[in-house]
Amino acid sequence: MPIEINDEEIILSYKNGDEEAFKILINKYTPILYNFTARLSNKNDAIDIVQETFIKIWKNIKNFDSTKASFKTWIFTIARNSTTDFLRKKRSLLFSDMPARVGGGKDGDENITSFAENIPAEDLLPDLALQKLQDAEFLNEVLEKLRLDYREVLILHYQEEMTFEEIGGILNRPLNTVKSQHRRAIIELRKILN
């Protein structure tokens, strides 16, 4: 039975000149990152996004500091940012011929305090629905109906089994914002399931 080497050991080996060590990371994380980015974009775009993510990881791995974040958190942050950049570029190409929007205004979503935000998330859905959220196929179907920031939180929490603190690190959002987005996502899911 082979002994599994942790990510930090693999990275140290790569930093010490073992080029094969990076291939181990690619083989280990490609399926995970593909699934994550495909849920945020689509399967075709996910291939390009994962490739771009690994290019960024390769360029920056020498600067990775395990005292600041776990490798998994670090690469998910890069994957999430790569997805956002990719979708932004794709959107700007699609709408490059359209006139710029007039008006705008600040999205005050983060500042909204509502009764719904104070409801504990566990009480929002029956146990059966919460169990279904952990089913990948079911979650993929419902995720398509949610906005991107809600999708990110649900995918990272229920499928990647990350804590809200880890998610906050990946998304560069305060812990309370992540918890609030989780609650709002659960509220939206409740509407979809009813």
mmCIF file of C-alpha atoms in Angstrom:
data_model
loop_
_atom_site.group_PDB
_atom_site.id
_atom_site.type_symbol
_atom_site.label_atom_id
_atom_site.label_comp_id
_atom_site.label_asym_id
_atom_site.label_seq_id
_atom_site.Cartn_x
_atom_site.Cartn_y
_atom_site.Cartn_z
ATOM 1 C CA MET A 1 0.000 0.000 0.000
ATOM 2 C CA PRO A 2 1.628 3.283 -1.097
ATOM 3 C CA ILE A 3 2.153 5.995 1.486
ATOM 4 C CA GLU A 4 0.285 9.171 0.608
ATOM 5 C CA ILE A 5 2.435 12.297 0.669
ATOM 6 C CA ASN A 6 0.749 15.508 1.775
ATOM 7 C CA ASP A 7 0.614 18.578 -0.442
ATOM 8 C CA GLU A 8 3.266 20.502 1.468
ATOM 9 C CA GLU A 9 5.767 17.640 1.021
ATOM 10 C CA ILE A 10 4.999 17.487 -2.706
ATOM 11 C CA ILE A 11 5.477 21.254 -3.028
ATOM 12 C CA LEU A 12 8.742 21.140 -1.089
ATOM 13 C CA SER A 13 9.935 18.359 -3.361
ATOM 14 C CA TYR A 14 9.031 20.468 -6.429
ATOM 15 C CA LYS A 15 10.768 23.536 -4.989
ATOM 16 C CA ASN A 16 13.852 21.356 -4.487
ATOM 17 C CA GLY A 17 13.978 20.491 -8.188
ATOM 18 C CA ASP A 18 11.717 17.444 -8.582
ATOM 19 C CA GLU A 19 9.743 18.342 -11.730
ATOM 20 C CA GLU A 20 7.605 15.189 -11.380
ATOM 21 C CA ALA A 21 6.169 16.524 -8.115
ATOM 22 C CA PHE A 22 4.147 19.153 -9.986
ATOM 23 C CA LYS A 23 2.624 16.398 -12.139
ATOM 24 C CA ILE A 24 1.442 14.716 -8.933
ATOM 25 C CA LEU A 25 -0.376 17.923 -7.954
ATOM 26 C CA ILE A 26 -1.906 18.200 -11.422
ATOM 27 C CA ASN A 27 -3.148 14.607 -11.317
ATOM 28 C CA LYS A 28 -4.498 15.039 -7.800
ATOM 29 C CA TYR A 29 -6.320 18.340 -8.286
ATOM 30 C CA THR A 30 -7.417 18.399 -11.943
ATOM 31 C CA PRO A 31 -10.681 16.461 -11.365
ATOM 32 C CA ILE A 32 -11.552 18.505 -8.259
ATOM 33 C CA LEU A 33 -10.849 21.856 -9.919
ATOM 34 C CA TYR A 34 -12.627 20.784 -13.115
ATOM 35 C CA ASN A 35 -15.789 19.901 -11.177
ATOM 36 C CA PHE A 36 -15.632 23.171 -9.230
ATOM 37 C CA THR A 37 -15.083 25.406 -12.278
ATOM 38 C CA ALA A 38 -17.622 23.496 -14.403
ATOM 39 C CA ARG A 39 -20.292 24.243 -11.819
ATOM 40 C CA LEU A 40 -19.419 27.938 -11.871
ATOM 41 C CA SER A 41 -19.217 28.143 -15.668
ATOM 42 C CA ASN A 42 -19.819 25.127 -17.912
ATOM 43 C CA LYS A 43 -18.004 21.920 -18.870
ATOM 44 C CA ASN A 44 -16.438 23.306 -22.048
ATOM 45 C CA ASP A 45 -15.114 26.462 -20.410
ATOM 46 C CA ALA A 46 -13.937 24.520 -17.347
ATOM 47 C CA ILE A 47 -11.222 22.814 -19.399
ATOM 48 C CA ASP A 48 -9.705 26.176 -20.352
ATOM 49 C CA ILE A 49 -10.170 27.574 -16.845
ATOM 50 C CA VAL A 50 -8.422 24.618 -15.198
ATOM 51 C CA GLN A 51 -5.568 24.880 -17.662
ATOM 52 C CA GLU A 52 -5.216 28.594 -16.883
ATOM 53 C CA THR A 53 -5.425 27.816 -13.162
ATOM 54 C CA PHE A 54 -2.528 25.363 -13.343
ATOM 55 C CA ILE A 55 -0.447 27.836 -15.332
ATOM 56 C CA LYS A 56 -0.992 30.381 -12.542
ATOM 57 C CA ILE A 57 -0.202 27.765 -9.888
ATOM 58 C CA TRP A 58 2.989 26.782 -11.709
ATOM 59 C CA LYS A 59 4.082 30.422 -12.025
ATOM 60 C CA ASN A 60 3.406 31.171 -8.357
ATOM 61 C CA ILE A 61 4.063 27.912 -6.504
ATOM 62 C CA LYS A 62 7.513 29.063 -5.391
ATOM 63 C CA ASN A 63 5.746 31.838 -3.450
ATOM 64 C CA PHE A 64 3.193 29.517 -1.797
ATOM 65 C CA ASP A 65 3.326 29.872 1.998
ATOM 66 C CA SER A 66 1.618 27.105 3.962
ATOM 67 C CA THR A 67 1.572 29.310 7.077
ATOM 68 C CA LYS A 68 -0.910 31.655 5.370
ATOM 69 C CA ALA A 69 -3.286 29.091 3.855
ATOM 70 C CA SER A 70 -3.548 25.411 3.029
ATOM 71 C CA PHE A 71 -2.594 24.427 -0.503
ATOM 72 C CA LYS A 72 -6.188 23.411 -1.203
ATOM 73 C CA THR A 73 -7.484 26.826 -0.109
ATOM 74 C CA TRP A 74 -4.780 28.536 -2.168
ATOM 75 C CA ILE A 75 -5.548 26.649 -5.391
ATOM 76 C CA PHE A 76 -9.303 27.022 -4.985
ATOM 77 C CA THR A 77 -8.743 30.764 -4.644
ATOM 78 C CA ILE A 78 -6.762 30.743 -7.883
ATOM 79 C CA ALA A 79 -9.409 28.584 -9.606
ATOM 80 C CA ARG A 80 -12.218 30.846 -8.439
ATOM 81 C CA ASN A 81 -10.356 33.967 -9.605
ATOM 82 C CA SER A 82 -9.530 32.323 -12.937
ATOM 83 C CA THR A 83 -13.204 31.459 -13.397
ATOM 84 C CA THR A 84 -14.277 35.007 -12.580
ATOM 85 C CA ASP A 85 -11.694 36.468 -14.980
ATOM 86 C CA PHE A 86 -12.684 34.020 -17.722
ATOM 87 C CA LEU A 87 -16.406 34.758 -17.373
ATOM 88 C CA ARG A 88 -15.767 38.509 -17.262
ATOM 89 C CA LYS A 89 -13.692 38.341 -20.473
ATOM 90 C CA LYS A 90 -16.270 36.135 -22.146
ATOM 91 C CA ARG A 91 -19.090 38.495 -21.138
ATOM 92 C CA SER A 92 -17.195 41.548 -22.368
ATOM 93 C CA LEU A 93 -16.625 39.840 -25.726
ATOM 94 C CA LEU A 94 -20.310 38.967 -25.981
ATOM 95 C CA PHE A 95 -21.425 42.482 -25.164
ATOM 96 C CA SER A 96 -18.606 44.448 -26.787
ATOM 97 C CA ASP A 97 -20.916 45.609 -29.563
ATOM 98 C CA MET A 98 -23.633 46.796 -27.171
ATOM 99 C CA PRO A 99 -23.691 50.341 -25.765
ATOM 100 C CA ALA A 100 -22.517 50.789 -22.189
ATOM 101 C CA ARG A 101 -25.175 50.653 -19.497
ATOM 102 C CA VAL A 102 -26.414 53.961 -18.217
ATOM 103 C CA GLY A 103 -26.820 54.561 -14.505
ATOM 104 C CA GLY A 104 -25.537 51.662 -12.499
ATOM 105 C CA GLY A 105 -25.363 52.373 -8.840
ATOM 106 C CA LYS A 106 -23.798 50.381 -6.084
ATOM 107 C CA ASP A 107 -25.081 46.927 -5.350
ATOM 108 C CA GLY A 108 -26.261 47.290 -1.805
ATOM 109 C CA ASP A 109 -26.836 43.560 -1.376
ATOM 110 C CA GLU A 110 -24.028 43.265 1.165
ATOM 111 C CA ASN A 111 -25.544 46.001 3.324
ATOM 112 C CA ILE A 112 -29.093 44.703 3.386
ATOM 113 C CA THR A 113 -30.165 43.517 6.791
ATOM 114 C CA SER A 114 -33.339 41.541 6.680
ATOM 115 C CA PHE A 115 -35.362 39.238 8.826
ATOM 116 C CA ALA A 116 -34.327 36.315 6.626
ATOM 117 C CA GLU A 117 -30.641 36.814 7.430
ATOM 118 C CA ASN A 118 -31.306 36.229 11.107
ATOM 119 C CA ILE A 119 -32.997 32.877 10.605
ATOM 120 C CA PRO A 120 -30.663 29.967 11.376
ATOM 121 C CA ALA A 121 -29.903 28.171 8.102
ATOM 122 C CA GLU A 122 -30.585 24.715 9.541
ATOM 123 C CA ASP A 123 -34.234 25.619 10.090
ATOM 124 C CA LEU A 124 -34.797 26.685 6.502
ATOM 125 C CA LEU A 125 -34.833 23.309 4.823
ATOM 126 C CA PRO A 126 -36.101 19.917 5.900
ATOM 127 C CA ASP A 127 -33.475 17.268 6.650
ATOM 128 C CA LEU A 128 -34.233 15.470 3.388
ATOM 129 C CA ALA A 129 -33.484 18.588 1.336
ATOM 130 C CA LEU A 130 -30.234 19.166 3.226
ATOM 131 C CA GLN A 131 -29.222 15.579 2.502
ATOM 132 C CA LYS A 132 -30.036 16.116 -1.166
ATOM 133 C CA LEU A 133 -27.709 19.125 -1.238
ATOM 134 C CA GLN A 134 -24.857 16.730 -0.607
ATOM 135 C CA ASP A 135 -25.842 14.748 -3.711
ATOM 136 C CA ALA A 136 -23.707 16.116 -6.558
ATOM 137 C CA GLU A 137 -26.226 15.559 -9.369
ATOM 138 C CA PHE A 138 -29.096 17.164 -7.494
ATOM 139 C CA LEU A 139 -26.939 20.104 -6.458
ATOM 140 C CA ASN A 140 -25.799 20.693 -10.034
ATOM 141 C CA GLU A 141 -29.416 20.978 -11.190
ATOM 142 C CA VAL A 142 -30.369 23.519 -8.540
ATOM 143 C CA LEU A 143 -27.138 25.474 -8.780
ATOM 144 C CA GLU A 144 -27.949 26.555 -12.305
ATOM 145 C CA LYS A 145 -30.872 28.503 -10.863
ATOM 146 C CA LEU A 146 -28.773 30.429 -8.310
ATOM 147 C CA ARG A 147 -26.547 33.460 -8.713
ATOM 148 C CA LEU A 148 -22.800 32.860 -8.885
ATOM 149 C CA ASP A 149 -21.850 34.006 -5.378
ATOM 150 C CA TYR A 150 -24.449 31.682 -3.858
ATOM 151 C CA ARG A 151 -23.243 28.802 -6.037
ATOM 152 C CA GLU A 152 -19.656 29.337 -4.916
ATOM 153 C CA VAL A 153 -20.537 29.146 -1.234
ATOM 154 C CA LEU A 154 -22.729 26.051 -1.614
ATOM 155 C CA ILE A 155 -20.230 24.164 -3.772
ATOM 156 C CA LEU A 156 -17.328 24.877 -1.465
ATOM 157 C CA HIS A 157 -19.322 24.096 1.683
ATOM 158 C CA TYR A 158 -21.347 21.042 0.666
ATOM 159 C CA GLN A 159 -19.220 19.419 -1.999
ATOM 160 C CA GLU A 160 -15.699 20.403 -1.039
ATOM 161 C CA GLU A 161 -16.618 20.204 2.664
ATOM 162 C CA MET A 162 -14.902 23.470 3.507
ATOM 163 C CA THR A 163 -15.628 25.539 6.579
ATOM 164 C CA PHE A 164 -17.065 29.032 6.278
ATOM 165 C CA GLU A 165 -13.665 30.371 7.361
ATOM 166 C CA GLU A 166 -11.934 28.522 4.500
ATOM 167 C CA ILE A 167 -14.567 29.736 2.054
ATOM 168 C CA GLY A 168 -14.059 33.299 3.260
ATOM 169 C CA GLY A 169 -10.349 32.927 2.531
ATOM 170 C CA ILE A 170 -10.967 31.612 -0.967
ATOM 171 C CA LEU A 171 -13.587 34.206 -1.864
ATOM 172 C CA ASN A 172 -11.816 37.023 -0.009
ATOM 173 C CA ARG A 173 -14.965 37.782 1.952
ATOM 174 C CA PRO A 174 -15.510 38.305 5.684
ATOM 175 C CA LEU A 175 -16.827 35.325 7.632
ATOM 176 C CA ASN A 176 -20.178 37.017 8.317
ATOM 177 C CA THR A 177 -20.642 37.749 4.604
ATOM 178 C CA VAL A 178 -20.044 34.084 3.762
ATOM 179 C CA LYS A 179 -22.516 32.984 6.438
ATOM 180 C CA SER A 180 -25.045 35.519 5.172
ATOM 181 C CA GLN A 181 -24.633 34.343 1.569
ATOM 182 C CA HIS A 182 -25.049 30.759 2.755
ATOM 183 C CA ARG A 183 -28.314 31.711 4.489
ATOM 184 C CA ARG A 184 -29.545 33.581 1.428
ATOM 185 C CA ALA A 185 -28.608 30.659 -0.816
ATOM 186 C CA ILE A 186 -30.544 28.290 1.443
ATOM 187 C CA ILE A 187 -33.543 30.648 1.310
ATOM 188 C CA GLU A 188 -33.358 30.658 -2.499
ATOM 189 C CA LEU A 189 -33.065 26.867 -2.508
ATOM 190 C CA ARG A 190 -36.135 26.645 -0.337
ATOM 191 C CA LYS A 191 -38.058 28.688 -2.912
ATOM 192 C CA ILE A 192 -36.791 26.428 -5.711
ATOM 193 C CA LEU A 193 -37.676 23.238 -3.814
ATOM 194 C CA ASN A 194 -41.198 24.367 -2.929
#
